mmCIF file of C-alpha atoms in Angstrom:
data_model
loop_
_atom_site.group_PDB
_atom_site.id
_atom_site.type_symbol
_atom_site.label_atom_id
_atom_site.label_comp_id
_atom_site.label_asym_id
_atom_site.label_seq_id
_atom_site.Cartn_x
_atom_site.Cartn_y
_atom_site.Cartn_z
ATOM 1 C CA MET A 12 -113.771 76.195 -106.733
ATOM 2 C CA LYS A 13 -116.960 73.761 -107.360
ATOM 3 C CA PRO A 14 -120.158 74.095 -105.078
ATOM 4 C CA VAL A 15 -121.026 71.649 -102.283
ATOM 5 C CA PRO A 16 -123.389 69.281 -103.250
ATOM 6 C CA PRO A 17 -126.202 69.695 -100.875
ATOM 7 C CA GLU A 18 -126.594 66.080 -99.390
ATOM 8 C CA ILE A 19 -122.869 66.747 -97.607
ATOM 9 C CA ALA A 20 -124.499 69.939 -95.918
ATOM 10 C CA ALA A 21 -127.371 68.017 -94.717
ATOM 11 C CA LEU A 22 -124.376 65.083 -93.174
ATOM 12 C CA ALA A 23 -122.430 67.730 -91.765
ATOM 13 C CA ARG A 24 -125.675 69.091 -89.152
ATOM 14 C CA ARG A 25 -126.926 65.686 -89.391
ATOM 15 C CA PHE A 26 -124.540 64.270 -86.366
ATOM 16 C CA ARG A 27 -123.320 67.506 -84.891
ATOM 17 C CA VAL A 28 -123.256 67.915 -81.645
ATOM 18 C CA VAL A 29 -122.588 71.858 -80.534
ATOM 19 C CA SER A 30 -125.107 71.421 -76.971
ATOM 20 C CA GLY A 31 -124.346 68.695 -74.449
ATOM 21 C CA ALA A 32 -128.055 68.878 -73.415
ATOM 22 C CA GLY A 33 -130.066 66.066 -72.840
ATOM 23 C CA PHE A 34 -127.136 63.801 -75.503
ATOM 24 C CA ARG A 35 -127.618 59.881 -74.861
ATOM 25 C CA LEU A 36 -125.202 58.213 -76.777
ATOM 26 C CA LYS A 37 -128.529 55.321 -76.799
ATOM 27 C CA ASP A 38 -129.696 56.910 -78.771
ATOM 28 C CA ARG A 39 -127.494 57.247 -81.819
ATOM 29 C CA ASP A 40 -127.208 54.751 -84.326
ATOM 30 C CA PRO A 41 -124.178 52.969 -84.775
ATOM 31 C CA ALA A 42 -125.780 51.563 -88.027
ATOM 32 C CA CYS A 43 -126.836 54.251 -88.875
ATOM 33 C CA HIS A 44 -125.894 55.397 -92.799
ATOM 34 C CA GLY A 45 -128.271 58.284 -94.197
ATOM 35 C CA ASP A 46 -130.046 56.810 -97.025
ATOM 36 C CA VAL A 47 -127.094 57.336 -98.475
ATOM 37 C CA LYS A 48 -126.550 54.416 -100.663
ATOM 38 C CA LYS A 49 -123.177 52.945 -100.451
ATOM 39 C CA GLU A 50 -122.231 52.713 -104.432
ATOM 40 C CA ALA A 51 -123.492 57.130 -104.722
ATOM 41 C CA GLY A 52 -121.798 57.363 -101.108
ATOM 42 C CA HIS A 53 -118.012 56.594 -102.623
ATOM 43 C CA LEU A 54 -118.718 58.793 -105.777
ATOM 44 C CA LEU A 55 -119.689 61.097 -102.821
ATOM 45 C CA LEU A 56 -116.280 60.976 -101.121
ATOM 46 C CA LYS A 57 -114.351 61.289 -104.098
ATOM 47 C CA GLU A 58 -115.797 64.470 -104.535
ATOM 48 C CA SER A 59 -115.693 65.440 -101.285
ATOM 49 C CA VAL A 60 -111.535 64.540 -101.818
ATOM 50 C CA SER A 61 -111.375 66.575 -105.102
ATOM 51 C CA LEU A 62 -113.476 69.385 -102.822
ATOM 52 C CA LEU A 63 -111.430 69.429 -99.581
ATOM 53 C CA SER A 64 -107.823 69.255 -101.847
ATOM 54 C CA SER A 65 -109.319 72.345 -103.513
ATOM 55 C CA MET A 66 -110.141 74.192 -99.577
ATOM 56 C CA GLN A 67 -106.612 73.083 -98.523
ATOM 57 C CA GLU A 68 -104.797 74.642 -100.546
ATOM 58 C CA ARG A 69 -106.622 77.956 -99.877
ATOM 59 C CA LEU A 70 -106.399 77.215 -96.339
ATOM 60 C CA TYR A 71 -102.948 77.209 -96.801
ATOM 61 C CA ALA A 72 -102.432 80.719 -98.894
ATOM 62 C CA GLN A 73 -104.503 82.405 -96.974
ATOM 63 C CA ASP A 74 -102.432 81.722 -93.938
ATOM 64 C CA ARG A 75 -104.895 83.234 -91.361
ATOM 65 C CA ALA A 76 -106.805 80.358 -89.521
ATOM 66 C CA ALA A 77 -105.227 76.688 -88.699
ATOM 67 C CA LEU A 78 -107.963 73.513 -88.505
ATOM 68 C CA LEU A 79 -107.701 71.029 -86.129
ATOM 69 C CA LEU A 80 -109.981 67.302 -86.321
ATOM 70 C CA ILE A 81 -109.399 65.294 -83.310
ATOM 71 C CA PHE A 82 -110.757 61.536 -83.780
ATOM 72 C CA GLN A 83 -111.736 59.607 -80.616
ATOM 73 C CA ALA A 84 -112.901 56.239 -80.454
ATOM 74 C CA MET A 85 -113.626 52.599 -78.593
ATOM 75 C CA ASP A 86 -110.256 50.157 -80.135
ATOM 76 C CA ALA A 87 -111.150 48.494 -84.242
ATOM 77 C CA ALA A 88 -113.564 51.688 -84.881
ATOM 78 C CA GLY A 89 -111.511 53.212 -88.392
ATOM 79 C CA LYS A 90 -110.232 55.753 -86.884
ATOM 80 C CA ASP A 91 -107.323 55.325 -88.718
ATOM 81 C CA GLY A 92 -108.778 54.627 -92.036
ATOM 82 C CA THR A 93 -110.750 57.421 -92.433
ATOM 83 C CA ILE A 94 -108.245 60.095 -92.450
ATOM 84 C CA LYS A 95 -106.130 58.463 -94.739
ATOM 85 C CA HIS A 96 -109.227 57.762 -97.342
ATOM 86 C CA VAL A 97 -110.294 61.488 -96.379
ATOM 87 C CA MET A 98 -107.577 63.543 -96.066
ATOM 88 C CA SER A 99 -105.920 61.526 -99.273
ATOM 89 C CA GLY A 100 -106.275 64.239 -102.001
ATOM 90 C CA VAL A 101 -104.485 67.083 -99.260
ATOM 91 C CA ASN A 102 -101.266 68.008 -99.176
ATOM 92 C CA PRO A 103 -98.912 66.799 -96.819
ATOM 93 C CA GLN A 104 -97.274 70.020 -96.475
ATOM 94 C CA GLY A 105 -100.889 71.460 -95.442
ATOM 95 C CA CYS A 106 -101.770 69.033 -93.001
ATOM 96 C CA GLN A 107 -99.858 67.298 -89.901
ATOM 97 C CA VAL A 108 -101.017 63.840 -88.383
ATOM 98 C CA THR A 109 -100.277 62.995 -84.673
ATOM 99 C CA SER A 110 -100.852 60.283 -83.364
ATOM 100 C CA PHE A 111 -100.957 59.978 -79.243
ATOM 101 C CA LYS A 112 -100.030 56.614 -77.657
ATOM 102 C CA ALA A 113 -99.236 56.012 -73.936
ATOM 103 C CA PRO A 114 -97.796 59.266 -72.182
ATOM 104 C CA ASN A 115 -93.180 58.342 -71.593
ATOM 105 C CA PRO A 116 -91.972 59.931 -68.917
ATOM 106 C CA ALA A 117 -91.039 63.438 -70.581
ATOM 107 C CA GLU A 118 -94.822 63.645 -71.083
ATOM 108 C CA LEU A 119 -95.649 63.064 -67.785
ATOM 109 C CA ALA A 120 -94.167 65.440 -66.468
ATOM 110 C CA HIS A 121 -95.561 68.024 -67.756
ATOM 111 C CA ASP A 122 -99.596 68.598 -67.594
ATOM 112 C CA TYR A 123 -101.569 66.700 -69.954
ATOM 113 C CA LEU A 124 -101.540 69.082 -72.487
ATOM 114 C CA TRP A 125 -98.411 69.260 -72.787
ATOM 115 C CA ARG A 126 -97.500 67.458 -75.322
ATOM 116 C CA THR A 127 -101.055 68.106 -77.630
ATOM 117 C CA THR A 128 -99.856 71.514 -77.346
ATOM 118 C CA LEU A 129 -97.490 71.454 -78.669
ATOM 119 C CA ALA A 130 -98.400 69.771 -81.930
ATOM 120 C CA LEU A 131 -101.480 72.180 -82.967
ATOM 121 C CA PRO A 132 -101.352 73.139 -86.570
ATOM 122 C CA GLU A 133 -99.783 76.463 -88.120
ATOM 123 C CA ARG A 134 -101.621 79.337 -89.065
ATOM 124 C CA GLY A 135 -102.774 78.247 -92.757
ATOM 125 C CA ARG A 136 -102.538 74.078 -91.491
ATOM 126 C CA ILE A 137 -104.414 71.328 -91.277
ATOM 127 C CA GLY A 138 -103.937 68.848 -87.828
ATOM 128 C CA ILE A 139 -105.358 65.866 -86.609
ATOM 129 C CA PHE A 140 -105.202 64.154 -83.062
ATOM 130 C CA ASN A 141 -105.123 60.272 -83.958
ATOM 131 C CA ARG A 142 -106.997 60.025 -79.739
ATOM 132 C CA SER A 143 -105.699 63.128 -77.410
ATOM 133 C CA TYR A 144 -105.721 64.683 -74.411
ATOM 134 C CA TYR A 145 -109.893 63.781 -74.011
ATOM 135 C CA GLU A 146 -107.795 60.571 -73.552
ATOM 136 C CA GLU A 147 -106.843 61.438 -69.583
ATOM 137 C CA VAL A 148 -111.341 61.422 -68.469
ATOM 138 C CA LEU A 149 -111.402 58.184 -70.713
ATOM 139 C CA ILE A 150 -108.668 55.959 -70.158
ATOM 140 C CA ALA A 151 -107.582 57.031 -67.386
ATOM 141 C CA ARG A 152 -111.277 57.994 -65.890
ATOM 142 C CA VAL A 153 -111.355 54.587 -66.515
ATOM 143 C CA HIS A 154 -107.506 53.068 -65.180
ATOM 144 C CA PRO A 155 -107.535 55.501 -62.318
ATOM 145 C CA LYS A 156 -103.878 53.890 -61.215
ATOM 146 C CA LEU A 157 -103.467 55.814 -64.748
ATOM 147 C CA LEU A 158 -102.966 59.269 -62.652
ATOM 148 C CA GLU A 159 -100.476 56.942 -60.383
ATOM 149 C CA ASN A 160 -98.293 57.614 -63.066
ATOM 150 C CA GLU A 161 -98.854 61.812 -63.714
ATOM 151 C CA LYS A 162 -97.547 62.160 -60.571
ATOM 152 C CA LEU A 163 -99.754 64.865 -59.497
ATOM 153 C CA PRO A 164 -100.159 65.875 -55.690
ATOM 154 C CA ALA A 165 -102.379 64.715 -53.598
ATOM 155 C CA ARG A 166 -104.827 67.163 -52.739
ATOM 156 C CA LEU A 167 -105.869 66.904 -56.147
ATOM 157 C CA VAL A 168 -106.704 63.909 -57.468
ATOM 158 C CA THR A 169 -110.217 64.146 -55.664
ATOM 159 C CA PRO A 170 -114.154 62.687 -56.932
ATOM 160 C CA ARG A 171 -113.788 65.228 -58.472
ATOM 161 C CA ILE A 172 -111.239 65.545 -61.145
ATOM 162 C CA TRP A 173 -113.118 64.260 -64.209
ATOM 163 C CA LYS A 174 -116.623 67.397 -64.113
ATOM 164 C CA GLU A 175 -112.062 69.800 -63.310
ATOM 165 C CA ARG A 176 -110.595 67.465 -66.422
ATOM 166 C CA LEU A 177 -113.371 68.802 -68.774
ATOM 167 C CA GLU A 178 -114.292 72.766 -66.911
ATOM 168 C CA ASP A 179 -110.256 72.730 -68.376
ATOM 169 C CA ILE A 180 -110.366 70.968 -71.517
ATOM 170 C CA ALA A 181 -113.954 73.121 -72.914
ATOM 171 C CA ALA A 182 -111.817 76.887 -71.034
ATOM 172 C CA HIS A 183 -108.634 75.710 -73.373
ATOM 173 C CA GLU A 184 -110.702 74.319 -77.261
ATOM 174 C CA ARG A 185 -112.824 77.968 -75.917
ATOM 175 C CA HIS A 186 -109.060 79.457 -76.499
ATOM 176 C CA LEU A 187 -108.034 78.160 -79.372
ATOM 177 C CA ALA A 188 -111.035 78.582 -80.959
ATOM 178 C CA ARG A 189 -110.955 83.089 -79.997
ATOM 179 C CA ASN A 190 -107.436 82.681 -81.528
ATOM 180 C CA GLY A 191 -108.308 81.193 -84.839
ATOM 181 C CA THR A 192 -108.102 77.677 -84.337
ATOM 182 C CA VAL A 193 -111.647 75.617 -86.250
ATOM 183 C CA ILE A 194 -111.814 72.542 -83.962
ATOM 184 C CA LEU A 195 -113.688 69.700 -84.675
ATOM 185 C CA LYS A 196 -114.462 66.461 -82.793
ATOM 186 C CA PHE A 197 -115.154 63.116 -84.138
ATOM 187 C CA PHE A 198 -116.048 60.682 -82.058
ATOM 188 C CA LEU A 199 -116.064 56.722 -84.017
ATOM 189 C CA HIS A 200 -120.046 55.122 -82.501
ATOM 190 C CA LEU A 201 -118.589 51.277 -83.414
ATOM 191 C CA SER A 202 -121.012 49.156 -81.618
ATOM 192 C CA LYS A 203 -119.945 46.550 -79.539
ATOM 193 C CA LYS A 204 -120.856 43.893 -82.224
ATOM 194 C CA GLU A 205 -119.333 45.285 -85.185
ATOM 195 C CA GLN A 206 -115.858 45.718 -83.037
ATOM 196 C CA LYS A 207 -116.426 41.875 -82.673
ATOM 197 C CA LYS A 208 -116.609 41.264 -86.412
ATOM 198 C CA ARG A 209 -113.110 43.534 -86.813
ATOM 199 C CA PHE A 210 -111.766 41.852 -84.262
ATOM 200 C CA LEU A 211 -112.499 38.227 -85.850
ATOM 201 C CA SER A 212 -111.360 39.698 -88.878
ATOM 202 C CA ARG A 213 -107.769 40.443 -87.121
ATOM 203 C CA LEU A 214 -107.807 37.079 -86.443
ATOM 204 C CA GLU A 215 -108.858 35.140 -88.916
ATOM 205 C CA GLU A 216 -107.584 36.514 -91.259
ATOM 206 C CA PRO A 217 -104.120 36.209 -91.768
ATOM 207 C CA GLU A 218 -103.331 40.010 -93.507
ATOM 208 C CA LYS A 219 -104.582 41.247 -90.216
ATOM 209 C CA ASN A 220 -102.975 39.402 -87.845
ATOM 210 C CA TRP A 221 -99.920 42.321 -86.871
ATOM 211 C CA LYS A 222 -103.362 45.232 -86.120
ATOM 212 C CA PHE A 223 -105.244 42.443 -83.282
ATOM 213 C CA SER A 224 -103.505 43.261 -79.705
ATOM 214 C CA ALA A 225 -104.133 41.430 -76.933
ATOM 215 C CA ALA A 226 -104.250 44.787 -75.236
ATOM 216 C CA ASP A 227 -107.933 46.193 -76.936
ATOM 217 C CA LEU A 228 -109.588 42.558 -76.190
ATOM 218 C CA SER A 229 -108.894 42.876 -71.976
ATOM 219 C CA GLU A 230 -110.329 46.753 -72.926
ATOM 220 C CA ARG A 231 -113.541 45.447 -74.662
ATOM 221 C CA GLY A 232 -114.055 44.287 -70.982
ATOM 222 C CA TYR A 233 -114.968 48.298 -69.965
ATOM 223 C CA TRP A 234 -117.598 48.409 -73.250
ATOM 224 C CA ASP A 235 -120.238 50.066 -70.677
ATOM 225 C CA ALA A 236 -117.684 51.980 -68.635
ATOM 226 C CA TYR A 237 -115.813 53.299 -71.735
ATOM 227 C CA GLN A 238 -119.336 54.418 -73.278
ATOM 228 C CA LYS A 239 -120.749 56.423 -70.234
ATOM 229 C CA ALA A 240 -117.271 58.334 -70.645
ATOM 230 C CA TYR A 241 -117.487 58.995 -73.883
ATOM 231 C CA GLU A 242 -120.909 60.308 -73.282
ATOM 232 C CA GLU A 243 -119.535 62.634 -70.432
ATOM 233 C CA ALA A 244 -116.604 63.880 -72.469
ATOM 234 C CA ILE A 245 -119.860 65.021 -74.393
ATOM 235 C CA ARG A 246 -121.752 66.317 -73.206
ATOM 236 C CA ALA A 247 -119.844 68.702 -71.099
ATOM 237 C CA THR A 248 -117.523 69.715 -73.945
ATOM 238 C CA ALA A 249 -119.900 70.108 -76.983
ATOM 239 C CA ALA A 250 -120.007 73.839 -78.212
ATOM 240 C CA PRO A 251 -120.349 75.549 -81.038
ATOM 241 C CA HIS A 252 -116.666 76.658 -80.775
ATOM 242 C CA ALA A 253 -115.978 72.728 -80.316
ATOM 243 C CA PRO A 254 -119.176 70.981 -82.368
ATOM 244 C CA TRP A 255 -118.947 67.276 -81.621
ATOM 245 C CA PHE A 256 -119.812 64.749 -84.954
ATOM 246 C CA VAL A 257 -121.239 61.640 -82.732
ATOM 247 C CA ILE A 258 -120.287 59.198 -86.760
ATOM 248 C CA PRO A 259 -122.330 56.331 -86.832
ATOM 249 C CA ALA A 260 -118.821 54.057 -87.631
ATOM 250 C CA ASP A 261 -120.885 50.311 -88.789
ATOM 251 C CA HIS A 262 -120.305 50.824 -91.970
ATOM 252 C CA LYS A 263 -116.778 52.354 -92.302
ATOM 253 C CA TRP A 264 -116.966 53.730 -96.303
ATOM 254 C CA PHE A 265 -120.024 55.931 -94.183
ATOM 255 C CA ALA A 266 -118.121 57.306 -91.891
ATOM 256 C CA ARG A 267 -115.853 58.518 -93.904
ATOM 257 C CA LEU A 268 -117.522 60.269 -96.370
ATOM 258 C CA ALA A 269 -119.600 61.737 -92.430
ATOM 259 C CA VAL A 270 -115.709 62.679 -91.218
ATOM 260 C CA ALA A 271 -115.430 64.313 -95.204
ATOM 261 C CA ALA A 272 -118.193 66.458 -95.322
ATOM 262 C CA ALA A 273 -118.425 67.832 -91.603
ATOM 263 C CA VAL A 274 -114.231 69.131 -92.690
ATOM 264 C CA ILE A 275 -116.015 70.870 -96.297
ATOM 265 C CA GLU A 276 -118.292 72.884 -94.278
ATOM 266 C CA ALA A 277 -116.307 73.952 -91.868
ATOM 267 C CA MET A 278 -114.745 75.056 -94.139
ATOM 268 C CA ARG A 279 -117.136 76.320 -96.606
ATOM 269 C CA GLY A 280 -117.747 78.201 -93.452
ATOM 270 C CA LEU A 281 -113.964 80.459 -93.480
ATOM 271 C CA ASN A 282 -114.441 82.258 -96.462
ATOM 272 C CA LEU A 283 -111.305 80.940 -98.070
ATOM 273 C CA HIS A 284 -110.224 82.119 -101.692
ATOM 274 C CA PHE A 285 -106.536 83.002 -102.737
ATOM 275 C CA PRO A 286 -105.449 85.935 -101.307
ATOM 276 C CA GLU A 287 -105.469 89.525 -103.857
ATOM 277 C CA VAL A 288 -102.701 90.868 -105.251
ATOM 278 C CA THR A 289 -102.563 94.593 -104.468
ATOM 279 C CA SER A 290 -101.672 96.864 -107.402
ATOM 280 C CA ALA A 291 -97.652 97.316 -106.606
ATOM 281 C CA GLN A 292 -97.393 93.298 -106.390
ATOM 282 C CA ARG A 293 -99.036 93.287 -109.332
ATOM 283 C CA ARG A 294 -96.080 96.183 -110.697
ATOM 284 C CA GLU A 295 -93.226 94.090 -108.888
ATOM 285 C CA LEU A 296 -94.535 90.525 -111.218
ATOM 286 C CA ALA A 297 -94.757 92.706 -114.233
ATOM 287 C CA LYS A 298 -91.201 93.856 -113.400
ATOM 288 C CA ALA A 299 -90.359 90.251 -112.657
ATOM 289 C CA ARG A 300 -91.894 88.685 -116.211
ATOM 290 C CA ASN A 301 -89.936 91.962 -118.208
ATOM 291 C CA ALA A 302 -86.765 90.729 -116.140
ATOM 292 C CA LEU A 303 -87.301 87.873 -117.430
ATOM 293 C CA GLY A 304 -88.407 88.196 -120.951
ATOM 294 C CA GLU A 305 -85.263 89.838 -121.590
ATOM 295 C CA ARG A 306 -83.261 87.317 -119.611
#
């Protein structure tokens, strides 16, 4: 397997948050591109995609750890495109993307972690959540009336519910990590100015009209409330075993590179290799080779 370029490791560390103490979103620049030039960034991303393909093959063969990638962002931040480009070289048999929309009646009949738990990746595989259980401390927090759909006992819906949910999410992720799931959480940090630019592009370019939703525009009115909810979620759940990566998203090419860098660095820490063949297995392979030679 090719060595990991030093630029990749540096990018992975730069945007990682492993402790929420003192974290503030306003200290993070959505337009940052890490002093990487665009042309060099495209070349690095191409190399990163190749590395990820090789690493994923070993992850699948080793069949020990699972990798869970969680993507959260404001509308138009580029979650779909980032997932598509970063994972373009990965074998589809070893990777599954799950997009979580508004919960359906069956999902609302269970606790909010139920539907995402069903979609967790098996050992040896990569699971990608396009939105996740974090929606329950983001959109539900910004629009608390949504809690009425969850049929919770009235005594549980108190001002402490958001703190309690963040505690439960942190405990859930700790449990997953203790059982072999490597968790990486990505917040694609988009500026309000860039979001406006992308919304206008969706309105003005016919081939992008299908991407526009009036609901997205409505949610833009709650920008500050969402920023606060994201900040508090990151503060409460950032941990060494479940880090957040606050990825500058105003430049799509750089966001994709930074995400790829974080995934590569995490997988490098798993000591991935193909399973060693034992002496007994070698003897069986020799027998099979001889048998094939006779036919």
